[in-house]
Amino acid sequence: MMTRHLLGAALAACLVLPVAARADTAATAGRSAAETWDKTYNSGDMDALVTLYAPDALVIPKGAAISGPSEIKTFFSGLKAKGFDDHRITVQSARETGDVLVLSGRWEMNGPGEGGARKKFEGNWINVMERRPDGWRTVLHTWN
């Protein structure tokens, strides 16, 4: 009877551990990607920022979607030039399926408010990444 329980526990552990390991790997990759994005945007290096995206990536801000390195660089350069900075992403969920990593969480940044005062902006964030030969690259980035 004891052997049967031990075998059952061992089998359960074998089934659960790979899932837990994948979840941990996805969460680590997601946090790393978010930290790199924040650091790169906050530094103002928009040439480096666009390398975090796949060449055919889609960014969907409020309004019309944009795609491609040139449009993505122009969009984020414009935000930075208007005084939006101190960007911070908090990854709350990470799910890896094959070569796709789906991340969600919260974002926040500071920007110009009424009368020249600084204002905190924040909302929900979703990032879909694809594993490419040179690492994870964002293929879809949106927020509200």
mmCIF file of C-alpha atoms in Angstrom:
data_model
loop_
_atom_site.group_PDB
_atom_site.id
_atom_site.type_symbol
_atom_site.label_atom_id
_atom_site.label_comp_id
_atom_site.label_asym_id
_atom_site.label_seq_id
_atom_site.Cartn_x
_atom_site.Cartn_y
_atom_site.Cartn_z
ATOM 1 C CA MET A 1 0.000 0.000 0.000
ATOM 2 C CA MET A 2 2.819 2.377 0.950
ATOM 3 C CA THR A 3 4.621 1.596 -2.324
ATOM 4 C CA ARG A 4 1.501 2.415 -4.306
ATOM 5 C CA HIS A 5 1.247 5.842 -2.592
ATOM 6 C CA LEU A 6 4.934 6.554 -3.222
ATOM 7 C CA LEU A 7 4.599 5.600 -6.883
ATOM 8 C CA GLY A 8 1.508 7.783 -7.197
ATOM 9 C CA ALA A 9 3.306 10.724 -5.590
ATOM 10 C CA ALA A 10 6.337 10.230 -7.841
ATOM 11 C CA LEU A 11 4.143 10.116 -10.940
ATOM 12 C CA ALA A 12 2.298 13.263 -9.870
ATOM 13 C CA ALA A 13 5.625 15.041 -9.313
ATOM 14 C CA CYS A 14 6.835 14.032 -12.776
ATOM 15 C CA LEU A 15 3.686 15.438 -14.353
ATOM 16 C CA VAL A 16 3.720 18.695 -12.382
ATOM 17 C CA LEU A 17 7.420 19.576 -12.414
ATOM 18 C CA PRO A 18 7.762 20.102 -16.182
ATOM 19 C CA VAL A 19 4.756 22.468 -16.116
ATOM 20 C CA ALA A 20 6.169 24.346 -13.126
ATOM 21 C CA ALA A 21 9.592 24.546 -14.794
ATOM 22 C CA ARG A 22 8.057 25.937 -18.008
ATOM 23 C CA ALA A 23 6.051 28.495 -16.027
ATOM 24 C CA ASP A 24 9.171 29.580 -14.143
ATOM 25 C CA THR A 25 11.159 29.833 -17.384
ATOM 26 C CA ALA A 26 8.385 31.871 -19.021
ATOM 27 C CA ALA A 27 8.115 34.198 -16.027
ATOM 28 C CA THR A 28 11.889 34.711 -15.952
ATOM 29 C CA ALA A 29 12.025 35.386 -19.696
ATOM 30 C CA GLY A 30 9.054 37.752 -19.399
ATOM 31 C CA ARG A 31 10.533 39.745 -16.531
ATOM 32 C CA SER A 32 13.861 39.974 -18.338
ATOM 33 C CA ALA A 33 12.199 41.204 -21.544
ATOM 34 C CA ALA A 34 10.165 43.801 -19.625
ATOM 35 C CA GLU A 35 13.219 45.051 -17.720
ATOM 36 C CA THR A 36 15.186 45.345 -20.960
ATOM 37 C CA TRP A 37 12.343 47.251 -22.633
ATOM 38 C CA ASP A 38 12.021 49.662 -19.689
ATOM 39 C CA LYS A 39 15.769 50.253 -19.487
ATOM 40 C CA THR A 40 16.075 50.802 -23.239
ATOM 41 C CA TYR A 41 13.086 53.165 -23.517
ATOM 42 C CA ASN A 42 14.065 55.130 -20.415
ATOM 43 C CA SER A 43 17.623 55.577 -21.771
ATOM 44 C CA GLY A 44 16.188 57.160 -24.927
ATOM 45 C CA ASP A 45 17.986 54.730 -27.249
ATOM 46 C CA MET A 46 15.213 54.239 -29.792
ATOM 47 C CA ASP A 47 17.550 52.495 -32.262
ATOM 48 C CA ALA A 48 18.107 49.792 -29.634
ATOM 49 C CA LEU A 49 14.406 49.786 -28.708
ATOM 50 C CA VAL A 50 13.279 48.796 -32.198
ATOM 51 C CA THR A 51 15.657 45.803 -32.140
ATOM 52 C CA LEU A 52 13.487 44.349 -29.357
ATOM 53 C CA TYR A 53 10.687 43.988 -31.933
ATOM 54 C CA ALA A 54 10.402 41.574 -34.841
ATOM 55 C CA PRO A 55 10.654 43.399 -38.204
ATOM 56 C CA ASP A 56 6.943 42.718 -38.817
ATOM 57 C CA ALA A 57 5.822 43.572 -35.258
ATOM 58 C CA LEU A 58 2.503 45.261 -34.619
ATOM 59 C CA VAL A 59 2.194 47.959 -31.934
ATOM 60 C CA ILE A 60 -1.341 48.986 -31.049
ATOM 61 C CA PRO A 61 -1.550 52.217 -29.041
ATOM 62 C CA LYS A 62 -4.729 54.231 -28.664
ATOM 63 C CA GLY A 63 -5.725 55.016 -32.209
ATOM 64 C CA ALA A 64 -4.239 53.361 -35.274
ATOM 65 C CA ALA A 65 -1.918 50.370 -35.169
ATOM 66 C CA ILE A 66 1.659 50.814 -36.353
ATOM 67 C CA SER A 67 4.094 48.295 -37.776
ATOM 68 C CA GLY A 68 7.714 48.084 -38.767
ATOM 69 C CA PRO A 69 10.909 49.488 -37.262
ATOM 70 C CA SER A 70 10.549 52.991 -38.681
ATOM 71 C CA GLU A 71 6.988 53.543 -37.444
ATOM 72 C CA ILE A 72 7.733 51.986 -34.045
ATOM 73 C CA LYS A 73 10.832 54.166 -33.616
ATOM 74 C CA THR A 74 8.915 57.303 -34.630
ATOM 75 C CA PHE A 75 6.068 56.526 -32.225
ATOM 76 C CA PHE A 76 8.208 55.905 -29.152
ATOM 77 C CA SER A 77 10.616 58.738 -30.012
ATOM 78 C CA GLY A 78 7.591 61.035 -30.090
ATOM 79 C CA LEU A 79 6.452 59.900 -26.648
ATOM 80 C CA LYS A 80 9.916 60.418 -25.213
ATOM 81 C CA ALA A 81 10.233 63.871 -26.830
ATOM 82 C CA LYS A 82 6.919 64.909 -25.249
ATOM 83 C CA GLY A 83 8.310 64.094 -21.800
ATOM 84 C CA PHE A 84 6.931 60.618 -21.170
ATOM 85 C CA ASP A 85 9.536 58.753 -19.155
ATOM 86 C CA ASP A 86 10.224 56.571 -16.120
ATOM 87 C CA HIS A 87 8.439 53.661 -17.812
ATOM 88 C CA ARG A 88 7.960 50.541 -15.709
ATOM 89 C CA ILE A 89 6.332 47.221 -16.583
ATOM 90 C CA THR A 90 5.182 44.717 -13.978
ATOM 91 C CA VAL A 91 4.722 41.248 -15.477
ATOM 92 C CA GLN A 92 1.792 39.500 -13.791
ATOM 93 C CA SER A 93 1.337 36.558 -16.146
ATOM 94 C CA ALA A 94 3.644 34.687 -18.518
ATOM 95 C CA ARG A 95 2.698 31.729 -20.659
ATOM 96 C CA GLU A 96 5.077 30.004 -23.054
ATOM 97 C CA THR A 97 3.711 27.718 -25.746
ATOM 98 C CA GLY A 98 6.346 26.466 -28.161
ATOM 99 C CA ASP A 99 8.075 29.509 -29.638
ATOM 100 C CA VAL A 100 5.439 31.979 -28.388
ATOM 101 C CA LEU A 101 5.554 33.830 -25.073
ATOM 102 C CA VAL A 102 2.426 35.715 -23.992
ATOM 103 C CA LEU A 103 2.962 38.294 -21.252
ATOM 104 C CA SER A 104 0.457 40.458 -19.455
ATOM 105 C CA GLY A 105 0.584 42.850 -16.554
ATOM 106 C CA ARG A 106 0.628 46.536 -15.724
ATOM 107 C CA TRP A 107 2.578 49.497 -17.065
ATOM 108 C CA GLU A 108 3.183 52.940 -15.646
ATOM 109 C CA MET A 109 5.090 56.023 -16.670
ATOM 110 C CA ASN A 110 5.301 59.706 -15.888
ATOM 111 C CA GLY A 111 4.407 62.415 -18.334
ATOM 112 C CA PRO A 112 3.187 65.951 -18.710
ATOM 113 C CA GLY A 113 -0.039 66.807 -16.925
ATOM 114 C CA GLU A 114 -2.145 69.936 -16.654
ATOM 115 C CA GLY A 115 -0.310 73.162 -15.958
ATOM 116 C CA GLY A 116 3.092 71.565 -16.507
ATOM 117 C CA ALA A 117 2.788 69.258 -13.506
ATOM 118 C CA ARG A 118 4.071 65.691 -13.802
ATOM 119 C CA LYS A 119 1.387 63.046 -13.932
ATOM 120 C CA LYS A 120 1.493 59.275 -13.501
ATOM 121 C CA PHE A 121 -0.123 57.289 -16.301
ATOM 122 C CA GLU A 122 -0.826 53.569 -15.937
ATOM 123 C CA GLY A 123 -2.832 50.684 -17.316
ATOM 124 C CA ASN A 124 -2.892 47.108 -18.549
ATOM 125 C CA TRP A 125 -0.221 45.732 -20.856
ATOM 126 C CA ILE A 126 0.029 42.756 -23.213
ATOM 127 C CA ASN A 127 3.107 41.645 -25.110
ATOM 128 C CA VAL A 128 3.317 38.636 -27.418
ATOM 129 C CA MET A 129 6.841 37.504 -28.175
ATOM 130 C CA GLU A 130 8.232 34.953 -30.591
ATOM 131 C CA ARG A 131 11.452 33.002 -30.170
ATOM 132 C CA ARG A 132 13.718 33.864 -33.096
ATOM 133 C CA PRO A 133 17.304 32.769 -33.810
ATOM 134 C CA ASP A 134 18.575 35.955 -32.100
ATOM 135 C CA GLY A 135 16.290 35.617 -29.046
ATOM 136 C CA TRP A 136 12.782 36.661 -28.031
ATOM 137 C CA ARG A 137 11.305 39.460 -30.161
ATOM 138 C CA THR A 138 7.995 41.242 -29.668
ATOM 139 C CA VAL A 139 5.464 40.568 -32.418
ATOM 140 C CA LEU A 140 2.467 42.268 -30.758
ATOM 141 C CA HIS A 141 2.520 45.037 -28.131
ATOM 142 C CA THR A 142 -0.589 46.766 -26.836
ATOM 143 C CA TRP A 143 -1.824 48.516 -23.718
ATOM 144 C CA ASN A 144 -4.703 50.582 -22.341
#
